[in-house]
Short mmCIF file of C-alpha atoms and ligand atoms in Angstrom, two decimals:
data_model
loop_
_atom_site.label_atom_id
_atom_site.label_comp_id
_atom_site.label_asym_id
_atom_site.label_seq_id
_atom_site.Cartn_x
_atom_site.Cartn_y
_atom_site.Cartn_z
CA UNK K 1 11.04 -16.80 -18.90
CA UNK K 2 10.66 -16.19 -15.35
CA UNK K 3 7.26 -17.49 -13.24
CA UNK K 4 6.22 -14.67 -10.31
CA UNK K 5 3.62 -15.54 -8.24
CA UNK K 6 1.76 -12.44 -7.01
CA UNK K 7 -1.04 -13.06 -3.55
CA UNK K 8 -3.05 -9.25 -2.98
CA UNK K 9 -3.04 -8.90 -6.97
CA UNK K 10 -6.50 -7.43 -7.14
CA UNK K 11 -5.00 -5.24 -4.67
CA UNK K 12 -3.85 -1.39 -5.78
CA UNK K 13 -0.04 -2.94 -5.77
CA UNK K 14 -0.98 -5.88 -7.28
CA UNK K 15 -2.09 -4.66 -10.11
CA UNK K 16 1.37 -2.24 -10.61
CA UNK K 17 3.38 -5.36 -9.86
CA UNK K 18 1.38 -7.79 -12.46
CA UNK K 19 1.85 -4.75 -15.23
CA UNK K 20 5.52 -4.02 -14.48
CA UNK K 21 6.81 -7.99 -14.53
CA UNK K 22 4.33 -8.52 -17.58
CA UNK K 23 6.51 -5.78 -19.32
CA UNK K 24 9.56 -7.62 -18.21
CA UNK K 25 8.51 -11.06 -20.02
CA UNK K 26 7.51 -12.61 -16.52
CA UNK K 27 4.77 -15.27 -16.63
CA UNK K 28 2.30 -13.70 -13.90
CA UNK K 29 0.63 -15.45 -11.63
CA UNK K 30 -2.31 -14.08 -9.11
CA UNK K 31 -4.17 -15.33 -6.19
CA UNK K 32 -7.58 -13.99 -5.75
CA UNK K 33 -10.19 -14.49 -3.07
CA UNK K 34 -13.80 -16.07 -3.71
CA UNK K 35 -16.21 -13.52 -3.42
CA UNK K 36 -19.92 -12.94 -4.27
CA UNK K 37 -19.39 -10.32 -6.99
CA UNK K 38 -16.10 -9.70 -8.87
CA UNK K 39 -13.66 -7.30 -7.89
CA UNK K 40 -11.15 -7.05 -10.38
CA UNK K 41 -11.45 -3.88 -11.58
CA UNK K 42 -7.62 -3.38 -11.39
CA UNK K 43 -6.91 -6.16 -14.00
CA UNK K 44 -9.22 -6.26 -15.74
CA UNK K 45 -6.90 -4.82 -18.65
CA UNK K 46 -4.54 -7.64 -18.09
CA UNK K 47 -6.62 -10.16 -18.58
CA UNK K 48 -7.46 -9.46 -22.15
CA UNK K 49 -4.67 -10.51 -24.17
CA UNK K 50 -5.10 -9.40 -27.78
CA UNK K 51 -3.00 -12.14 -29.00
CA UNK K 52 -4.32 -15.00 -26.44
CA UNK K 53 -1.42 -15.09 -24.27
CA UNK K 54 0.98 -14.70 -22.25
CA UNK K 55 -1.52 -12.75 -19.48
CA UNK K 56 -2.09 -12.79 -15.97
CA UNK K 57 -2.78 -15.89 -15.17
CA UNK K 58 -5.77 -16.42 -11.88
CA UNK K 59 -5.94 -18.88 -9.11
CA UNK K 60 -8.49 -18.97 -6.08
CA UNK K 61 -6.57 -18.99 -2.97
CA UNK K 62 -7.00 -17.00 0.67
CA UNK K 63 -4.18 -16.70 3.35
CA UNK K 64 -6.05 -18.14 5.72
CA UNK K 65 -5.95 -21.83 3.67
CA UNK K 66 -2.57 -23.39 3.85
CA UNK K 67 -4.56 -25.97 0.94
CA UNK K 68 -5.17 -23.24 -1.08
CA UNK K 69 -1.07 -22.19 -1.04
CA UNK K 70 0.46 -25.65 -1.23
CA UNK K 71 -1.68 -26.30 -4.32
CA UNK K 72 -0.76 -23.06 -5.99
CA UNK K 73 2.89 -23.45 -5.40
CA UNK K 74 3.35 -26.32 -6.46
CA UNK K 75 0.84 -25.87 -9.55
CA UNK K 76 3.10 -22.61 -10.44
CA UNK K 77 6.08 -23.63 -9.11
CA UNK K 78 7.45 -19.63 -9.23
CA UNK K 79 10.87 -18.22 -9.41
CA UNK K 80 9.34 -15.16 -7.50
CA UNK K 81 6.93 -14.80 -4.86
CA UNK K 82 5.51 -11.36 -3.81
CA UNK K 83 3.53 -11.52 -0.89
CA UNK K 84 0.94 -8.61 -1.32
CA UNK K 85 -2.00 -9.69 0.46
CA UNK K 86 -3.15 -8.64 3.62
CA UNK K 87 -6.07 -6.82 5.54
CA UNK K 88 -4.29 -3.56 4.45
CA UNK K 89 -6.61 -0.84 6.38
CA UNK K 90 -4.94 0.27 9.64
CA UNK K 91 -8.68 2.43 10.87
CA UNK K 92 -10.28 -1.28 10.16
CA UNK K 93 -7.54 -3.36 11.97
CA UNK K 94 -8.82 -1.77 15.25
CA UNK K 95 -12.34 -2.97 14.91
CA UNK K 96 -10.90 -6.64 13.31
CA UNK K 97 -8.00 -7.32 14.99
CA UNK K 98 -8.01 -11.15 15.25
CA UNK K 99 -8.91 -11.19 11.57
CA UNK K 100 -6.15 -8.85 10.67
CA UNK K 101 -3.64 -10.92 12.71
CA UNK K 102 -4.78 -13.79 10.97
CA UNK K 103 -4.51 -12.63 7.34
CA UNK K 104 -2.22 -10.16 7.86
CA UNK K 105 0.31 -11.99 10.38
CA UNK K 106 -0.63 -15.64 10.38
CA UNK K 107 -1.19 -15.26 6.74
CA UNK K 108 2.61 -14.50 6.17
CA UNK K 109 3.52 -17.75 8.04
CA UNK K 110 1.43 -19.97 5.87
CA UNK K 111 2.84 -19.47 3.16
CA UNK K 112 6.46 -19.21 4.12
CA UNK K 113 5.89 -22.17 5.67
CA UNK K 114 4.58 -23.75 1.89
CA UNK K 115 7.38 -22.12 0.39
CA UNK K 116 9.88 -23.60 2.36
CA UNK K 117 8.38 -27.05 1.69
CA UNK K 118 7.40 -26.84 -2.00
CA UNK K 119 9.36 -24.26 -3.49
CA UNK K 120 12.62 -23.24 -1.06
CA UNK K 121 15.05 -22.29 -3.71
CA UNK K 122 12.23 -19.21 -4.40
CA UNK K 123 12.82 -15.49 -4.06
CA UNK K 124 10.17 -14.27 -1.27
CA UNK K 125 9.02 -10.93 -1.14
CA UNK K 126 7.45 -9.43 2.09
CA UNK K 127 5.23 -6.28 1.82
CA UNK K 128 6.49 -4.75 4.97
CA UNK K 129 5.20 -1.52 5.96
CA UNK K 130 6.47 2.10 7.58
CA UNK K 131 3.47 1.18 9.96
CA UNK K 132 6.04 -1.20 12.03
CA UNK K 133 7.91 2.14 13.34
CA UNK K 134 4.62 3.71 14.71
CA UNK K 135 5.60 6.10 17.71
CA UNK K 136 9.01 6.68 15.90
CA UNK K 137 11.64 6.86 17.75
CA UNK K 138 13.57 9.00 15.22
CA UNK K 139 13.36 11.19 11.94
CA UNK K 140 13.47 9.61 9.51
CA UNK K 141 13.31 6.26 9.80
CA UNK K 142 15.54 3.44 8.23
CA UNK K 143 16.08 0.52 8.58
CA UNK K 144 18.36 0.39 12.00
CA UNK K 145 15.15 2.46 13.61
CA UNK K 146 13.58 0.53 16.24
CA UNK K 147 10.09 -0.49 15.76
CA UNK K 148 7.11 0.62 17.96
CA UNK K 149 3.54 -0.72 16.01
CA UNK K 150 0.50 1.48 17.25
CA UNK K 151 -2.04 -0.50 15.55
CA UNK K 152 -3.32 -4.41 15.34
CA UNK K 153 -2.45 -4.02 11.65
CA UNK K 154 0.65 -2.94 12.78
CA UNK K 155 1.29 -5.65 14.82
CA UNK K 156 0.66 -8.20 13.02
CA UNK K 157 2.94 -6.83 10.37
CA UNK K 158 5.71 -7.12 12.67
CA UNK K 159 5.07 -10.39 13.32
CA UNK K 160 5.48 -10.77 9.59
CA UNK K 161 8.55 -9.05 9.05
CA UNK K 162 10.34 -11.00 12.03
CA UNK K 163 8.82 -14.10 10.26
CA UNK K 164 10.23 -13.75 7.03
CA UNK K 165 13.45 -12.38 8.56
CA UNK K 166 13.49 -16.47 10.77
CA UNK K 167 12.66 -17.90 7.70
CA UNK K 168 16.03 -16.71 6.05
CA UNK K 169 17.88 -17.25 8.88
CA UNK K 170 17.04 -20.75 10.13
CA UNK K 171 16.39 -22.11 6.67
CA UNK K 172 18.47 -20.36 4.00
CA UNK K 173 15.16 -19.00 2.33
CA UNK K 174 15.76 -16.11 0.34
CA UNK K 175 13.13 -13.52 2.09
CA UNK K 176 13.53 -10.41 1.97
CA UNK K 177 11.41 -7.22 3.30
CA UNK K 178 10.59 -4.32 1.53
CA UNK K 179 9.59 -1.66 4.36
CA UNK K 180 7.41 0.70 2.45
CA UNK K 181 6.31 4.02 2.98
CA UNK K 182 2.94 5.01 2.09
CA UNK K 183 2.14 4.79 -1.49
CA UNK K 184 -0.62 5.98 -3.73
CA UNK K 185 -2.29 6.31 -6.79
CA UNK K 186 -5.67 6.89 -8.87
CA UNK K 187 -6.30 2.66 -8.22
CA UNK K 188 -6.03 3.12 -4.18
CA UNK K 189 -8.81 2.44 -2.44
CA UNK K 190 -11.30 4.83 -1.67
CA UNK K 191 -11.40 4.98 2.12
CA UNK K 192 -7.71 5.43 2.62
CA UNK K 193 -6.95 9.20 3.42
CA UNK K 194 -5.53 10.52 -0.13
CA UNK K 195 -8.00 8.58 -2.38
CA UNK K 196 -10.93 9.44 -0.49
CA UNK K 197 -9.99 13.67 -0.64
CA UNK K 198 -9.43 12.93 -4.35
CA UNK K 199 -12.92 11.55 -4.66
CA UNK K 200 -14.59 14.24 -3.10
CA UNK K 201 -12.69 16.81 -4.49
CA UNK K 202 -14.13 15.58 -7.72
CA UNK K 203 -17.55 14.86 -6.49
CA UNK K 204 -17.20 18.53 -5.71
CA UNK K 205 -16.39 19.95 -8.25
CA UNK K 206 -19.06 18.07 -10.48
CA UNK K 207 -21.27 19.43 -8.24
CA UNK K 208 -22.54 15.95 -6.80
CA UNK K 209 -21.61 16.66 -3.30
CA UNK K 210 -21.06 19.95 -1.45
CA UNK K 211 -18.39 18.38 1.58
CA UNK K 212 -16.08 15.77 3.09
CA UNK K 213 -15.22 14.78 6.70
CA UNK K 214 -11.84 13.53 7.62
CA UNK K 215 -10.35 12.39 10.97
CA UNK K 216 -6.98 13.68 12.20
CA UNK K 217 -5.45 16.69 9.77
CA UNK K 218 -2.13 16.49 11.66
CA UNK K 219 -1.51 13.31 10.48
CA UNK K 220 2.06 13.34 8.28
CA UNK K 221 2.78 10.66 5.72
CA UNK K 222 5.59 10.20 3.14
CA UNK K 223 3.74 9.74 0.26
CA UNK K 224 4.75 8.57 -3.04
CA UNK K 225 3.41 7.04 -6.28
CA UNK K 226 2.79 3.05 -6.57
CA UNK K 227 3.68 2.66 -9.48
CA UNK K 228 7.56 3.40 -8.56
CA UNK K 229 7.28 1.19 -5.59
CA UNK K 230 6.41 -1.83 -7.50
CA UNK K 231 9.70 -1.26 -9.07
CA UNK K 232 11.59 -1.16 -5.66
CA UNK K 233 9.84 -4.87 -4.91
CA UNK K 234 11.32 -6.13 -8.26
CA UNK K 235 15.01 -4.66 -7.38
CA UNK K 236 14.70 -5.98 -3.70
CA UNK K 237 14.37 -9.69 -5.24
CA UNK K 238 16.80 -8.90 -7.94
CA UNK K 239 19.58 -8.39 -5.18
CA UNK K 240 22.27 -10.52 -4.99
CA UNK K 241 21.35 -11.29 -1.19
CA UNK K 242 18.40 -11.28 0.71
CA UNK K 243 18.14 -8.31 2.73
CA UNK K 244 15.24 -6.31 4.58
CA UNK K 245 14.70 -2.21 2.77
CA UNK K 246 13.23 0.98 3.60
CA UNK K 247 11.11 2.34 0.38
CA UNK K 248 10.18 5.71 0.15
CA UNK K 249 10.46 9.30 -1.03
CA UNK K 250 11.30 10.86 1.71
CA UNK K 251 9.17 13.80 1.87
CA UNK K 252 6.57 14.78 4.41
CA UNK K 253 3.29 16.44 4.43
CA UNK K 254 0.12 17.05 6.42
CA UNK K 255 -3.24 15.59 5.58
CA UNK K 256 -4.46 19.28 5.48
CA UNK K 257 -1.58 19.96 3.13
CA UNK K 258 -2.68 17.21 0.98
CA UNK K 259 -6.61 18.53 1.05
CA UNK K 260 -5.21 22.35 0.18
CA UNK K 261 -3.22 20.81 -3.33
CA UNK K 262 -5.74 18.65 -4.32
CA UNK K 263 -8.75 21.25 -3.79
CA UNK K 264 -6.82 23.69 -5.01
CA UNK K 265 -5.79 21.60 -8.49
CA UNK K 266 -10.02 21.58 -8.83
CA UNK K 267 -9.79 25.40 -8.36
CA UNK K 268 -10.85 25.55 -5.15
CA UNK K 269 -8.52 27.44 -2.39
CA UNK K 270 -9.35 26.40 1.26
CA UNK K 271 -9.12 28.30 3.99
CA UNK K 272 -8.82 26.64 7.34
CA UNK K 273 -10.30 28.18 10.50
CA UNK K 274 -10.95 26.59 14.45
CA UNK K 275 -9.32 23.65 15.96
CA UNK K 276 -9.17 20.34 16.72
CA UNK K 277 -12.79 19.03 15.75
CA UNK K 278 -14.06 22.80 15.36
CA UNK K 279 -11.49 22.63 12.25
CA UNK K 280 -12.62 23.91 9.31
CA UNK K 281 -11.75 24.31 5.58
CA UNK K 282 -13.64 26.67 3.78
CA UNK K 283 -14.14 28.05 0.02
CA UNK K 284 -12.09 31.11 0.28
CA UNK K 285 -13.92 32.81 -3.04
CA UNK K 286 -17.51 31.63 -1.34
CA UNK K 287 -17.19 30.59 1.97
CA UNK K 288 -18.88 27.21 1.29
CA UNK K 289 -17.54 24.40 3.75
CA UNK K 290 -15.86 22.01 2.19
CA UNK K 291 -14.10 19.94 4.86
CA UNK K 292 -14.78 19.22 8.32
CA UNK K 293 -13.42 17.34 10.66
CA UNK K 294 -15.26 13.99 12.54
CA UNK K 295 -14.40 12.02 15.57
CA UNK K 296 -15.62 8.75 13.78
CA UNK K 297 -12.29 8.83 12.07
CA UNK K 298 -9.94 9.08 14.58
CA UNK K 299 -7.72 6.10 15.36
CA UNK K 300 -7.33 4.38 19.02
CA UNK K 301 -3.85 5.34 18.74
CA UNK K 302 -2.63 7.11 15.71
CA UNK K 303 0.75 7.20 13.96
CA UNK K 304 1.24 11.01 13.70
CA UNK K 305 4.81 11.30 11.74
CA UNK K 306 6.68 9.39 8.82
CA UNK K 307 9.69 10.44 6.66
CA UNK K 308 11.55 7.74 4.92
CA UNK K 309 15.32 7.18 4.79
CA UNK K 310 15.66 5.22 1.81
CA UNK K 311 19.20 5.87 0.82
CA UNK K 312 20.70 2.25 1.44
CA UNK K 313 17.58 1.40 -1.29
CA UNK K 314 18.53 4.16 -3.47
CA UNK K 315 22.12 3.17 -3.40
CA UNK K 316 21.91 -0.50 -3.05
CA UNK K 317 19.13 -1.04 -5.56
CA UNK K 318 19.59 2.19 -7.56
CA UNK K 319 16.08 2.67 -6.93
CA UNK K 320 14.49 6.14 -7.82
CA UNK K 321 10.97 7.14 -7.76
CA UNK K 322 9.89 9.11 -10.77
CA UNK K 323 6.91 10.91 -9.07
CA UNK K 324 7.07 13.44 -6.44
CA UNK K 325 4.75 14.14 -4.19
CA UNK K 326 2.60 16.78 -5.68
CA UNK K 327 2.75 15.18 -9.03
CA UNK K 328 0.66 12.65 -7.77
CA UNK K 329 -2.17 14.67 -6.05
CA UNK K 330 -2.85 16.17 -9.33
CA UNK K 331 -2.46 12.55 -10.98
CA UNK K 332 -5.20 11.43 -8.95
CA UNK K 333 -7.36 14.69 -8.53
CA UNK K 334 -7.17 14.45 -12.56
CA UNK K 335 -8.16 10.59 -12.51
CA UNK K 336 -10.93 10.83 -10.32
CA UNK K 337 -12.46 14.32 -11.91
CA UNK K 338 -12.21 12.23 -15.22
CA UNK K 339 -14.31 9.20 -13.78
CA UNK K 340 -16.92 11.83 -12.72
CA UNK K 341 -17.25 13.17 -16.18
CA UNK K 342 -15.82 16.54 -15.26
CA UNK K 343 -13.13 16.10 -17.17
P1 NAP J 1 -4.83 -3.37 -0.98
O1 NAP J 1 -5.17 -2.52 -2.15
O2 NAP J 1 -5.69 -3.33 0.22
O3 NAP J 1 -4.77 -4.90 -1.52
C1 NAP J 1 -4.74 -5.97 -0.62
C2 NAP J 1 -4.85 -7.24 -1.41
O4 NAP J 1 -4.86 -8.36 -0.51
C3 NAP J 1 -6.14 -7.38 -2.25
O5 NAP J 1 -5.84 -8.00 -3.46
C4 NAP J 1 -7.00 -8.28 -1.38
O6 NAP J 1 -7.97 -9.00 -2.10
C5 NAP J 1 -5.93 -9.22 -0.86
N1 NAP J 1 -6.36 -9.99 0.31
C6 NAP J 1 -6.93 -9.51 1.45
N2 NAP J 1 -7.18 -10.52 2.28
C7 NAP J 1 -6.77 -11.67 1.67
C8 NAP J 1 -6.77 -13.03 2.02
N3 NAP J 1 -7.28 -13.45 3.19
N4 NAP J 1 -6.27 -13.93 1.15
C9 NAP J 1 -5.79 -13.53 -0.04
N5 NAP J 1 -5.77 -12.24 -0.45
C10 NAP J 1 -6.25 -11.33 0.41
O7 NAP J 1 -3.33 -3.09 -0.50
P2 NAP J 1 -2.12 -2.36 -1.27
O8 NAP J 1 -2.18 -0.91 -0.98
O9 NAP J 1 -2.07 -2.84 -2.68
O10 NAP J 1 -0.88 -2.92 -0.45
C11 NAP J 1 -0.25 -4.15 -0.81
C12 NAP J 1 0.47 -4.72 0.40
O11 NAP J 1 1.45 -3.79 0.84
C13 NAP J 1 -0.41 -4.97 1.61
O12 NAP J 1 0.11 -6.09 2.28
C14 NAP J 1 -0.23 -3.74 2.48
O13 NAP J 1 -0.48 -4.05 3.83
C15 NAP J 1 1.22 -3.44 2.21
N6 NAP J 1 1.63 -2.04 2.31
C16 NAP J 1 0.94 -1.08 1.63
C17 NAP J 1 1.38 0.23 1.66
C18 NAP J 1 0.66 1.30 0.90
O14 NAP J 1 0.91 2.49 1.21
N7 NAP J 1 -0.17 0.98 -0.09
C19 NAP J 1 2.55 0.53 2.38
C20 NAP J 1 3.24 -0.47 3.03
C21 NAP J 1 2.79 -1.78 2.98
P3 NAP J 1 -9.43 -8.38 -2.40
O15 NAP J 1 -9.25 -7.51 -3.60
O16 NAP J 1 -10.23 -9.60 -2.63
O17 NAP J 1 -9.83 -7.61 -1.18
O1 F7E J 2 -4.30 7.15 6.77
C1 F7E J 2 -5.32 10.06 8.70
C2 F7E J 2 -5.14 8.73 9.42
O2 F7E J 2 -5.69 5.22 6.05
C3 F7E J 2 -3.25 8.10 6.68
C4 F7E J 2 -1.95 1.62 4.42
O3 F7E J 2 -1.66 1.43 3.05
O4 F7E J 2 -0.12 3.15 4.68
C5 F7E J 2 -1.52 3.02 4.83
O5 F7E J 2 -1.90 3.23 6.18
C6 F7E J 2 -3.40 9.13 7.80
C7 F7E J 2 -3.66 8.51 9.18
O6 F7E J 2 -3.19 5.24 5.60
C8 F7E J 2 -8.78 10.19 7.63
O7 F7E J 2 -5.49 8.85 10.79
C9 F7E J 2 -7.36 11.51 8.60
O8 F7E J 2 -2.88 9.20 10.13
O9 F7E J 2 -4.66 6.70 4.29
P1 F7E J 2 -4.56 6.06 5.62
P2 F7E J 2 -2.25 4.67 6.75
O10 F7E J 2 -2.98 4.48 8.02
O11 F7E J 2 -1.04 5.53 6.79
C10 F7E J 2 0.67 2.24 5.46
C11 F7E J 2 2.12 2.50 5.14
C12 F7E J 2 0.25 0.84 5.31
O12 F7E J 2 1.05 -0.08 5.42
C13 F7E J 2 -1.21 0.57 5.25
O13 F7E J 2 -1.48 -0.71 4.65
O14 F7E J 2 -4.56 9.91 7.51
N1 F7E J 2 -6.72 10.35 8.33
N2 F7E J 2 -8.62 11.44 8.18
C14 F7E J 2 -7.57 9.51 7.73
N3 F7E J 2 -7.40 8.25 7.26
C15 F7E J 2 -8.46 7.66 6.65
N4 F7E J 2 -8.32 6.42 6.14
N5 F7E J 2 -9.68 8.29 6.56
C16 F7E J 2 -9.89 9.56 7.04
O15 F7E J 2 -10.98 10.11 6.94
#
């Protein structure tokens, strides 16, 4: 039996990952942060094992405590490492950006800095992020594109990426970065863009709320599900070499497009009128506004295109995602109308 260790497993990815390598007969480790009330909401399920065991196993840790690491590794001693934690919320990282460059950058170093003394002959897996080409300089990206980061989270996942990348180099580690597109599911969290239009599309139509402001509508992501990205981390440690991959479906779409499906799975059709912050998306049976558009959300800088070129991933790994793009707005349209009870 394989040992992974898992850090961000309370995390929407987290949770995937613990699932998929519990499936695969791993012994699961997480790390999870000391907080005043619990938030484990995303396993939960995995921590109630009908027969007593094997199940995820918990450890309190935080990547801003080398201690914390060192203890765990050596406690766990893992075959796999999957380095999930981080200050994940690019809008955020502009109003903490030491914090996020110490979690999210520094943070990265710790621990490949414990690995390399505790455990060195273990598999590392960075989570790497689309957000490290930025202003791209081409569409789409892979992984020869040059990088131009446009926020602090952004930044300090570079300084990750190029960390784990030294850490193979100059000591042999296997380390390997998985450069992931945006993924997404019913467990995201609810103030990142597709999660939060889900939730009010089902506060809507329960009739608990009557609208929903966004930032920038422009705004074009390659979005896919989580739950097949998990299973592009697995592959990327699976290789026979450590080597750095682009993840993703390789579709675009706007964040209007994304409000028109997922209103439009709750029966309601939009229909968008104005510009810029005068934007906005009506009932077209009613005329009741349902979406508007605030200033409060707009980034510092903002990212305005992605589109993934995973092919080397596709071919290398023989990675496919199962769940296309509009599959998964009415996955989690469907989840979240269910936790309202209008479903
Ligand atoms: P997420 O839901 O925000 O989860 C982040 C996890 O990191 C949570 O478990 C969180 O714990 C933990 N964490 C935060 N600060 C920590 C610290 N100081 N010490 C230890 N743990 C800490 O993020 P996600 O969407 O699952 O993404 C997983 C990883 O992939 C992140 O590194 C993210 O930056 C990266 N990524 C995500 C995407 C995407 O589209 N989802 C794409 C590319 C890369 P709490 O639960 O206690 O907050
Ligand atoms: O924004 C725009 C926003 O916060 C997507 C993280 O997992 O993926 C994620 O980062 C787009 C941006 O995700 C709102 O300006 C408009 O252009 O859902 P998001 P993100 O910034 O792409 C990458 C790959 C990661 O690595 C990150 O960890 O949507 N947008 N209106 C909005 N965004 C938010 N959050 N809220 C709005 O109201």
């Amino acid at each position: 039996m394989k040992t992974a260790l898992i850090t961000g497993v309370t995390g929407q990815d987290g949770s995937y990952l613990a699932e998929l390598l519990l499936d695969k007969g791993y012994a699961v480790h997480g790390v999870v942060r000391r907080s005043s009330t619990f938030n484990r909401g995303r396993i939960d399920h995995l921590r109630k094992g009908s027969g007593g065991d094997p199940y995820l196993h918990l450890h309190y840790g935080d990547l801003g405590d080398t201690e914390s690491l060192t203890t765990i590794l050596a406690e766990v001693q893992p075959d796999e490492i999957y380095n999930l934690a981080a200050q994940s919320h690019v809008g955020i990282s502009f109003t903490m950006p030491t914090y996020t460059g110490e979690v999210s950058g520094l943070g990265t170093v710790r621990l490949l800095e414990a690995v390399r003394q505790i455990v060195p002959q273990a598999r590392f897996y960075q989570a790497s992020s689309s957000e490290l080409f930025g202003q791209a300089l081409e569409v789409p990206q892979n992984e020869q594109t040059p990088f131009h980061p446009r926020s602090p989270y952004a930044v300090a996942k570079l300084y990750s990426f190029w960390a784990t990348v030294n850490f193979r180099e100059a000591y042999g580690l296997y380390a390997s970065n998985g450069i992931l597109f945006n993924h997404e599911s019913p467990r995201r969290g609810e103030n990142f863009v597709t999660r939060k239009i889900t939730r009010a599309v089902a506060e809507i139509a329960a009739g608990q709320r009557d609208w929903l402001s966004l930032g920038n509508l422009e705004a074009r992501r390659d979005w896919g599900f989580a739950g097949d990205f998990v299973d592009a981390m697995w592959r990327i440690l699976q290789a026979d070499d450590p080597d750095d991959w682009v993840v993703g479906i390789g579709e675009e779409h706007s964040v209007r497009e994304f409000c028109d499906l997922a209103f439009a799975h709750a029966g309601i059709e939009l229909e968008w009128t104005g510009t810029g912050t005068e934007e906005v998306g009506r009932d077209r049976a009613n005329g009741t506004t349902r979406v508007l558009v605030n200033p409060r959300y707009f980034r510092p800088a903002e990212v305005d295109r992605l589109l993934s070129d995973a092919s080397k991933a596709r071919q290398g790994l023989g990675w496919e995602p199962k769940v296309g793009f509009e599959e998964l707005v009415r996955m989690m349209v469907d989840a979240d109308l269910e936790a309202v009870g209008a479903k």
